[in-house]
Structure formats: C-alpha cells, structure tokens
Coordinates of C-alpha atoms and ligand atoms in Angstrom, one line a residue:
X1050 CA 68.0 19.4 25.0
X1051 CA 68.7 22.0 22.1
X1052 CA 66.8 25.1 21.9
X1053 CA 65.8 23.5 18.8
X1054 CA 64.8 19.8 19.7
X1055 CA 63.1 21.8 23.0
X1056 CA 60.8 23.8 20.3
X1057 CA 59.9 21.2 17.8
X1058 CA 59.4 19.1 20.7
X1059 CA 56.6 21.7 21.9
X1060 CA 55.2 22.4 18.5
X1061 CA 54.2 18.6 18.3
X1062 CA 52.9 18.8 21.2
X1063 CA 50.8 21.6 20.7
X1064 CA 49.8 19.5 17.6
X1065 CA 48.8 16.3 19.1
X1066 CA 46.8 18.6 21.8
X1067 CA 45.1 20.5 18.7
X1068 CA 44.5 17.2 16.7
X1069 CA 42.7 15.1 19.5
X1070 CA 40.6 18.6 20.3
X1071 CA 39.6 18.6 16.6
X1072 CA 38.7 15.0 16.5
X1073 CA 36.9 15.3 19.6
X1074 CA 35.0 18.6 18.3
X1075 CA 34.2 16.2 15.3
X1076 CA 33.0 13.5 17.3
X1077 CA 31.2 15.5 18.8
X1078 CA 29.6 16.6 15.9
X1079 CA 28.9 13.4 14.8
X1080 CA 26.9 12.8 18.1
X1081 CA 25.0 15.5 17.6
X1082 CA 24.7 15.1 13.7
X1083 CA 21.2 14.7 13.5
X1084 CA 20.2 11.2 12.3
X1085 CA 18.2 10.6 9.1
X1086 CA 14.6 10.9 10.2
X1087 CA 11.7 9.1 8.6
X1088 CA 8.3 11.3 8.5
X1089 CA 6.1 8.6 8.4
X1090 CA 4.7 6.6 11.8
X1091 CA 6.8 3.8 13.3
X1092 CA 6.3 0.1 13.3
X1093 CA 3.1 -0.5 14.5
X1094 CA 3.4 -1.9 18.2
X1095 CA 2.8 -5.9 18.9
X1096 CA 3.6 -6.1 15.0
X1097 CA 3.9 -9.5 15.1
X1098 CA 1.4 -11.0 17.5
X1099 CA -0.8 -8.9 15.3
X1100 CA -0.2 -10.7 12.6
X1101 CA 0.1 -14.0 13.4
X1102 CA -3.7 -13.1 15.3
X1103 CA -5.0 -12.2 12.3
X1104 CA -3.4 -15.2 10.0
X1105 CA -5.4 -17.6 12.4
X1106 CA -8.5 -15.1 12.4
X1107 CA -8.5 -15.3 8.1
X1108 CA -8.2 -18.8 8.4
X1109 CA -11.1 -19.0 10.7
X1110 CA -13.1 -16.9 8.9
X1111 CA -12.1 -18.9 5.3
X1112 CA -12.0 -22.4 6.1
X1113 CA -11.0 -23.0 2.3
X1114 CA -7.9 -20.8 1.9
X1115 CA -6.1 -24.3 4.0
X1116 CA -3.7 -24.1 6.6
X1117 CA -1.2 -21.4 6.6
X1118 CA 2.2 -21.2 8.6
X1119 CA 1.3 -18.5 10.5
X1120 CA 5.3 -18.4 12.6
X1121 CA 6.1 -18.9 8.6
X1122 CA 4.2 -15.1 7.2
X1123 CA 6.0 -13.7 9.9
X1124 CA 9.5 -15.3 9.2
X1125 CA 9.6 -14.3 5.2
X1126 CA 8.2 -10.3 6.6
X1127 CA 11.3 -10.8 9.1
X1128 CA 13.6 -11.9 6.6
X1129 CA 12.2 -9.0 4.4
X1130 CA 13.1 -6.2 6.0
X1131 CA 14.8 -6.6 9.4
X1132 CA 18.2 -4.8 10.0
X1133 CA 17.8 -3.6 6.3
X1134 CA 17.5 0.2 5.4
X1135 CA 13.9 0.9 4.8
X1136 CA 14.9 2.9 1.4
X1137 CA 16.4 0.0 0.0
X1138 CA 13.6 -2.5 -0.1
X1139 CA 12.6 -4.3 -3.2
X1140 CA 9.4 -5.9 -4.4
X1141 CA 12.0 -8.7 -5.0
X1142 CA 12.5 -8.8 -1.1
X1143 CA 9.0 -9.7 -0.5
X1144 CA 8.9 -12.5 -2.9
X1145 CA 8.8 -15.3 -0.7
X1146 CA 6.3 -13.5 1.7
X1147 CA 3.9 -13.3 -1.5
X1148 CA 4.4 -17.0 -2.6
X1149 CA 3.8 -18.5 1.2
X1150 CA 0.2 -15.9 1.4
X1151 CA -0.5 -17.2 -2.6
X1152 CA -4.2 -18.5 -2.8
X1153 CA -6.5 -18.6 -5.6
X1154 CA -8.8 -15.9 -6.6
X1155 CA -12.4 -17.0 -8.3
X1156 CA -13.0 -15.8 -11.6
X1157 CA -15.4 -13.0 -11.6
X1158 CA -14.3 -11.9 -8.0
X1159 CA -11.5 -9.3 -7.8
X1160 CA -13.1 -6.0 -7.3
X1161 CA -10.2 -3.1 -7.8
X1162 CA -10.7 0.4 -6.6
X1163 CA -9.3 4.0 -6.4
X1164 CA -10.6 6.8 -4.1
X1165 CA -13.3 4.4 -2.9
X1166 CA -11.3 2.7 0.3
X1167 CA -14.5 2.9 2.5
X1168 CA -17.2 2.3 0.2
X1169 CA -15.6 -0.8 -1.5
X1170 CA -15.0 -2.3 1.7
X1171 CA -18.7 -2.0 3.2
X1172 CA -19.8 -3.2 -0.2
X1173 CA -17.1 -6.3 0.0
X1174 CA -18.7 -6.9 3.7
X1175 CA -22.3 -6.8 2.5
X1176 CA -22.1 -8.5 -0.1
X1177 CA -19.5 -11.3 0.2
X1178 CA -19.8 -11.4 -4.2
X1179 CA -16.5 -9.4 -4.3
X1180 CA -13.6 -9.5 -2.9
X1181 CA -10.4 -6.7 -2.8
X1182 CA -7.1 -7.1 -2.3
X1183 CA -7.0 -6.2 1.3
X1184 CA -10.2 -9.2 1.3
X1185 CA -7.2 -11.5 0.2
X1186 CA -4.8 -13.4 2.9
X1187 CA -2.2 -11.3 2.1
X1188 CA -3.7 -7.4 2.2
X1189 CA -5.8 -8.9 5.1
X1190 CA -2.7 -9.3 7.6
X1191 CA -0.9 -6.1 7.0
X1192 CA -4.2 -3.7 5.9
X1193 CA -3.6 -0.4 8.1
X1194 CA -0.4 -1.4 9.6
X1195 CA 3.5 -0.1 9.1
X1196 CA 6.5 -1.4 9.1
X1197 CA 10.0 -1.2 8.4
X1198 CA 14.0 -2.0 9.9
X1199 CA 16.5 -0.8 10.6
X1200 CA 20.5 -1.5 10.4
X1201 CA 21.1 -0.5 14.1
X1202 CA 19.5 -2.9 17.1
X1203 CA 16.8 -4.1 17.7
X1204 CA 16.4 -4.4 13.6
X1205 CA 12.7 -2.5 13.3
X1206 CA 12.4 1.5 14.0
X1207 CA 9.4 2.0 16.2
X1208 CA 9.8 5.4 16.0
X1209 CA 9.5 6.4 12.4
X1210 CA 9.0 4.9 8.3
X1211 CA 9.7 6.7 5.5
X1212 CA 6.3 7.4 4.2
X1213 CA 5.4 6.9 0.7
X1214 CA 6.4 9.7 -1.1
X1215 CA 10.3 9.6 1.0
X1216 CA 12.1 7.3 -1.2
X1217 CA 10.7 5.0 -4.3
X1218 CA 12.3 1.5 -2.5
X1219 CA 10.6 2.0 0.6
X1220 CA 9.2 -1.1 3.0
X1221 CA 5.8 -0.3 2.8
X1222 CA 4.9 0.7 -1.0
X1223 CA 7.2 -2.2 -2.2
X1224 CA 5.2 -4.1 -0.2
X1225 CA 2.0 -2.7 -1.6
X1226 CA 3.1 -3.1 -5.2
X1227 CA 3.7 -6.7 -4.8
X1228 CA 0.8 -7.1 -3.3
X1229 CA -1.0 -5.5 -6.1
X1230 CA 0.6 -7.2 -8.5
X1231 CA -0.1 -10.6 -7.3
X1232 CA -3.6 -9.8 -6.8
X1233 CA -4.1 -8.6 -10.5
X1234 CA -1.8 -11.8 -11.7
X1235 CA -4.4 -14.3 -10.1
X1236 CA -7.6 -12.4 -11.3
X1237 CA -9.7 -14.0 -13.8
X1238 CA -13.2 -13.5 -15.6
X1239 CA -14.7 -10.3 -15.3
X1240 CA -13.3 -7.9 -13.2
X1241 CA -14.5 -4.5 -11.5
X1242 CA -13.2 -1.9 -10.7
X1243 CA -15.0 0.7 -7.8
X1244 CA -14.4 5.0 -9.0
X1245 CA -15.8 7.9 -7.5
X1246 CA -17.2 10.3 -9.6
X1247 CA -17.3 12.9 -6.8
X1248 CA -13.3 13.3 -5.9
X1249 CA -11.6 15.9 -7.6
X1250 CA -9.4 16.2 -10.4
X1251 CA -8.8 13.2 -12.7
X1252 CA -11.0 9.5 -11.7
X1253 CA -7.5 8.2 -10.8
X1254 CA -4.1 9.5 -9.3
X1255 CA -1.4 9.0 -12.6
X1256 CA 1.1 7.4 -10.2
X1257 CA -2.3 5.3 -8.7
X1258 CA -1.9 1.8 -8.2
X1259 CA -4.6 0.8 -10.3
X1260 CA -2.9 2.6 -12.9
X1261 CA 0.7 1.9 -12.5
X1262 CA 0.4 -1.8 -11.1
X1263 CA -3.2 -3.6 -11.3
X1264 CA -4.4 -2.8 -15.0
X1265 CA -0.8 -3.4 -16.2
X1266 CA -0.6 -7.1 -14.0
X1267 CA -3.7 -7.8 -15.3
X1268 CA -3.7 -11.0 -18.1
X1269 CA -5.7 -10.6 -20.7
X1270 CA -6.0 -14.4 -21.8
X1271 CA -7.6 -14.3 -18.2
X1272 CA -9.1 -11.6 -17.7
X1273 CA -12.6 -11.6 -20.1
X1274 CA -13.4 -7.4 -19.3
X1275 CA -13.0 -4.7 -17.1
X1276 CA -16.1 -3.5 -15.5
X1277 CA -16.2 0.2 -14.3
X1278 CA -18.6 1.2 -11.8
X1279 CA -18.3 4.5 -11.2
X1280 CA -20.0 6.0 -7.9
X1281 CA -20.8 9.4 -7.0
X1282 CA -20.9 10.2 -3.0
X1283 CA -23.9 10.9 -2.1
X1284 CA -24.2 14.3 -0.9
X1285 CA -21.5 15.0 -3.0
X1286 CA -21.3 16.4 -7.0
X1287 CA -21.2 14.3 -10.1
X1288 CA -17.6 15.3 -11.7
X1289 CA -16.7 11.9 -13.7
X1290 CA -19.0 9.6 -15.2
X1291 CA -18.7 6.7 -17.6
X1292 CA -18.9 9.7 -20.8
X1293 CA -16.2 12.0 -19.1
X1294 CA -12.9 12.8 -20.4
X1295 CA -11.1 11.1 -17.6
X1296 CA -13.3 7.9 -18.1
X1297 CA -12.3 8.2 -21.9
X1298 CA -8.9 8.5 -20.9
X1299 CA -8.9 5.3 -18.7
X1300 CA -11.1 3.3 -21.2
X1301 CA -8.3 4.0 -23.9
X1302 CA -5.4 3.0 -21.2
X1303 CA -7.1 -0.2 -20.5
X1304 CA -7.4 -1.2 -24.1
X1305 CA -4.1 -0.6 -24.5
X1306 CA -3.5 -3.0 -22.2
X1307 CA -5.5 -5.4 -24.6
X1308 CA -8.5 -5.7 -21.8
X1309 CA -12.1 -5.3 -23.1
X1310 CA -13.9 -2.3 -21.1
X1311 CA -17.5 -1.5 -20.0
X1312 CA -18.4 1.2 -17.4
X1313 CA -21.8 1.9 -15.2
X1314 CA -22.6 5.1 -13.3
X1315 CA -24.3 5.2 -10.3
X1316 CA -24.5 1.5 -10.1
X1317 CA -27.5 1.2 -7.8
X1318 CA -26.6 -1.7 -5.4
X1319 CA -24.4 0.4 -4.3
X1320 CA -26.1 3.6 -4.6
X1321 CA -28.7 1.5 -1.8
X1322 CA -25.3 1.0 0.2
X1323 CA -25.1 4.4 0.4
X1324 CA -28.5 5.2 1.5
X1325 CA -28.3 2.5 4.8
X1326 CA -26.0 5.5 6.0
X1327 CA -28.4 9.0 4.6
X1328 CA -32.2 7.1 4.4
X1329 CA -33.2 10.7 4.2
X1330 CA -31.9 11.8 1.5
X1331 CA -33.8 12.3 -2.0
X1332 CA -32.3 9.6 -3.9
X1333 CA -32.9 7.0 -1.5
X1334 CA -36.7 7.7 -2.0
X1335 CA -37.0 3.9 -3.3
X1336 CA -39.4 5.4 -5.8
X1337 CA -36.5 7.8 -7.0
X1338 CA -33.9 5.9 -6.6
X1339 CA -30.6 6.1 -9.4
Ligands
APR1984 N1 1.3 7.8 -2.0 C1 0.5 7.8 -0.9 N2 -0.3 6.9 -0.6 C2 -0.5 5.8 -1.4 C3 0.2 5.8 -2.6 C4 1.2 6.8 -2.9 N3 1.9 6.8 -4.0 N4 -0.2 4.7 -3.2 C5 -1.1 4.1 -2.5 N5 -1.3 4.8 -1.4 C6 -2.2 4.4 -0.3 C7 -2.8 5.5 0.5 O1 -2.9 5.0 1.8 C8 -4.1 5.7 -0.2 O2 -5.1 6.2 0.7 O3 -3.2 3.7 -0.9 C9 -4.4 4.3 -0.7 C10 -5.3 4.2 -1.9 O4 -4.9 5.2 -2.8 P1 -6.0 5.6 -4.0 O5 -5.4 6.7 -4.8 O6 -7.3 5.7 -3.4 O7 -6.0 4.3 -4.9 P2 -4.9 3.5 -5.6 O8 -3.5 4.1 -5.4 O9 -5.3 3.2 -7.0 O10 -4.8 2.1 -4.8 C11 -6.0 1.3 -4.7 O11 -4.5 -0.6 -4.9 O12 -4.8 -1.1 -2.6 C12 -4.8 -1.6 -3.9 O13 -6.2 -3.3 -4.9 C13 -6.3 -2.1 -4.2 O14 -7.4 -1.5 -6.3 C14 -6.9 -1.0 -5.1 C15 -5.7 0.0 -5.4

C-alpha cells in the first residue's frame, strides 16, 4: 500500500470513528433532551370506569334523559383524543361526543354562572328549579376530571395535561367550549345567570366562558331574557351590583347580542342559602334579612 493510499486510508478512518462518536453524542442528546412537559395533572386514574359509573348513575338519577350508550360516551371521548397531541385538539374533535350526550334542556332552566362554582351548585342541589351545565349529562360525566393523549403508547399521559392557559387547542378547554356551547344552543325561555359581587376586579374574567362562549351561543329567538342575579358572599364586600360599571358593561354586551337583560342583587333565596352555612350572622336575622 502507498504512503498515500495508507494515509487517506487512516484519515477515513479517523472519520468514520469521529462520525459514529458524534452521532452517538447526539443520540445521546436526544435521550436526554428533555421531553415536552405538560404543567397541568395527568389523566385522572380509572378514567373510564369513572365515566361509564357515572353515565349509569345520571341515568338513574334522570329517569327521563332515556337510555344512553354508556361503552358509546366513552368510545366518541376515545376516538377524541387518544394517541392525538393534547395541543392539537379541536371543538370539532368532540363533535360526536356532544351529539351522543345531546338531551333537551326545559325552557326557563339553564342557570349560567361565573365566579360562583360552589354556590350555584348548592343552589342547583336545593332547589332542583335550575339546572347548570355540569347538571347536564354531558358536564355531569367529566365535571372535575382531566384528560388527554398522547402520540406514544398507551395513547393517554397519566402523568401530565397541558393546563388551560398552555396552548389554545388543548383537550380539556376544547372540551369545555363545546360543552358550553351546546348548553347555551339548547337554552330556551328565561335564563339566569349566577355573579358574585364580592370577587375582585371586573364581575367576569374577559376571556370567561360566559363571555366568550355562552352569551354569544345563546339564540335569541329562544331565549326571551337574561336574568342577572348577582350575589355578594356573605362575609365578604359588596364590589358589583346590578348599578355598577362592570354590570353596565355586561348589560350592554348582552344586548349586543340582541338578548333582553334584567339583573337582581342579593337575590334572597339564595342569600337564605347562604345563611344554612353562617346562621349567625346579621343578615340571616330573618327579620333583617336582604
Ligand atoms: N383558564 C383557567 N381556567 C378556566 C378557564 C381558563 N381560561 N376557563 C374556564 N376555566 C375553569 C376553571 O376551572 C375555573 O375555575 O372554569 C372555572 C370557572 O371559571 P369562572 O371564571 O368562574 O367562570 P367562567 O369561565 O365564566 O365559566 C363558567 O362556564 O362552566 C361553564 O356553564 C358554566 O356558566 C358557566 C361558565
């Protein structure tokens, strides 16, 4: 072998030795890369017997919303969002789920709310007049929990979902839109809506869901007037009411929206809700009573 052949033969060498430590350096890299990771909790655990528990449970508890397919819910959630990257979910994905949970809403029913999650739900349950969207079939089998897939086995991450703020398309505020949506679609008569006058700031969040989905969804050849009930906490300040600027604000949004408007403070059935949980307190003196 030439001195020449002899070199180039080592220089390749030397290459091929340098190449595959590179590539290995960069696999390595890759491996240790780490891996896009969601902030929000995991899929809740025993997703799906939890769901299918509580389809039969709703249709115990509403003999008149008919049978549902319960293996059915979970199938069109499945076909939602397994495998699939949890930014890239679509309203549009959860069609079908939406149209196999569809049931009718009476007129005069739907009862909306913002900042008011625990009140308006003891209310719903004491009253049984009202009824919110996580009342509904649909908000009642996935209220509280998470989900969402992902592209690598086994198809859901049990270890974290983007939360809502991580990415507009995500598998849980998609979800929640449609949800929404379909709520404020099938709403009829008079319907309320549940503020509290004691939270801070402005009555509603701008990117709030009764602001960016429900009033918009709602029909207005359906829907005869928006009833505002605005509630102060009890041991807490009176910030909004019915006359405030943020009231003002919302009354002139919602008649935008070709809605008819009409707002109550301190509506006292549920002021009395309030006092089941502080009977001590001064305004649940039934002689002073709001
Ligand atoms: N970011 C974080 N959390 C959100 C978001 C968001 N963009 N949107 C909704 N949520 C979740 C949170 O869990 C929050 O506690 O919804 C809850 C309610 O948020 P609020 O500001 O109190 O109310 P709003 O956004 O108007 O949603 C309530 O939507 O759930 C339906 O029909 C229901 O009328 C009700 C309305």
């Amino acid at each position: 072998m030439s001195r020449l052949l002899w070199r180039k033969s080592i220089l390749a060498l030397a290459g091929i030795i340098l190449a595959s430590g590179f590539g290995a350096a960069e696999a390595q890299r890759n491996l240790k890369a780490p891996k896009k990771r969601y902030t929000g909790p995991g899929t809740t655990p025993n997703l799906r017997n939890i769901i299918i528990g509580r389809c039969y449970h709703y249709m115990s508890l509403y003999p008149a919303t008919g049978v549902k397919d319960c293996s059915g819910v979970w199938q069109e959630l499945t076909d939602a969002v397994f495998r699939k990257e949890p930014c890239n979910i679509t309203e549009e994905d959860y069609k079908k789920l939406a149209q196999v949970t569809a049931q009718t809403i009476p007129c005069d029913k739907s009862l909306l709310w913002s900042r008011t999650n625990d009140l308006v739900h003891r209310y719903t349950k004491a009253t049984e007049s009202f009824m919110t969207l996580e009342d509904t079939f649909l908000g009642f089998l996935f209220n509280g929990l998470t989900w969402c897939g992902k592209t690598a086995s086994p198809g859901m991450n049990y270890n974290a979902c983007p939360s809502w703020k991580e990415c507009t398309n995500n598998s849980l505020s998609s979800f929640w839109k449609i949800a929404s949506a379909t709520f404020s679609q099938a709403s009829c008569g008079t319907v309320h809506v549940m503020l509290n006058g004691s939270a801070d700031g402005a009555i509603t969040r701008k990117e709030s869901m009764l602001r960016t989905v429900e009033i918009p969804s709602l029909n207005p050849n359906k829907v005869s007037e928006v009833k505002l009930w605005v509630i102060d906490d009890i041991q807490g300040q009176d910030r909004n009411s019915c006359n405030s600027e943020s009231l003002l604000e919302l009354q002139h949004y919602i008649e935008e929206h070709n809605l008819a408007y009409s707002c109550i403070d301190n509506y006292k059935p549920l002021t009395t809700l309030q006092c089941v949980e502080n009977p001590n307190h001064p305004v649940c003196n039934l002689c002073s009573i709001r």
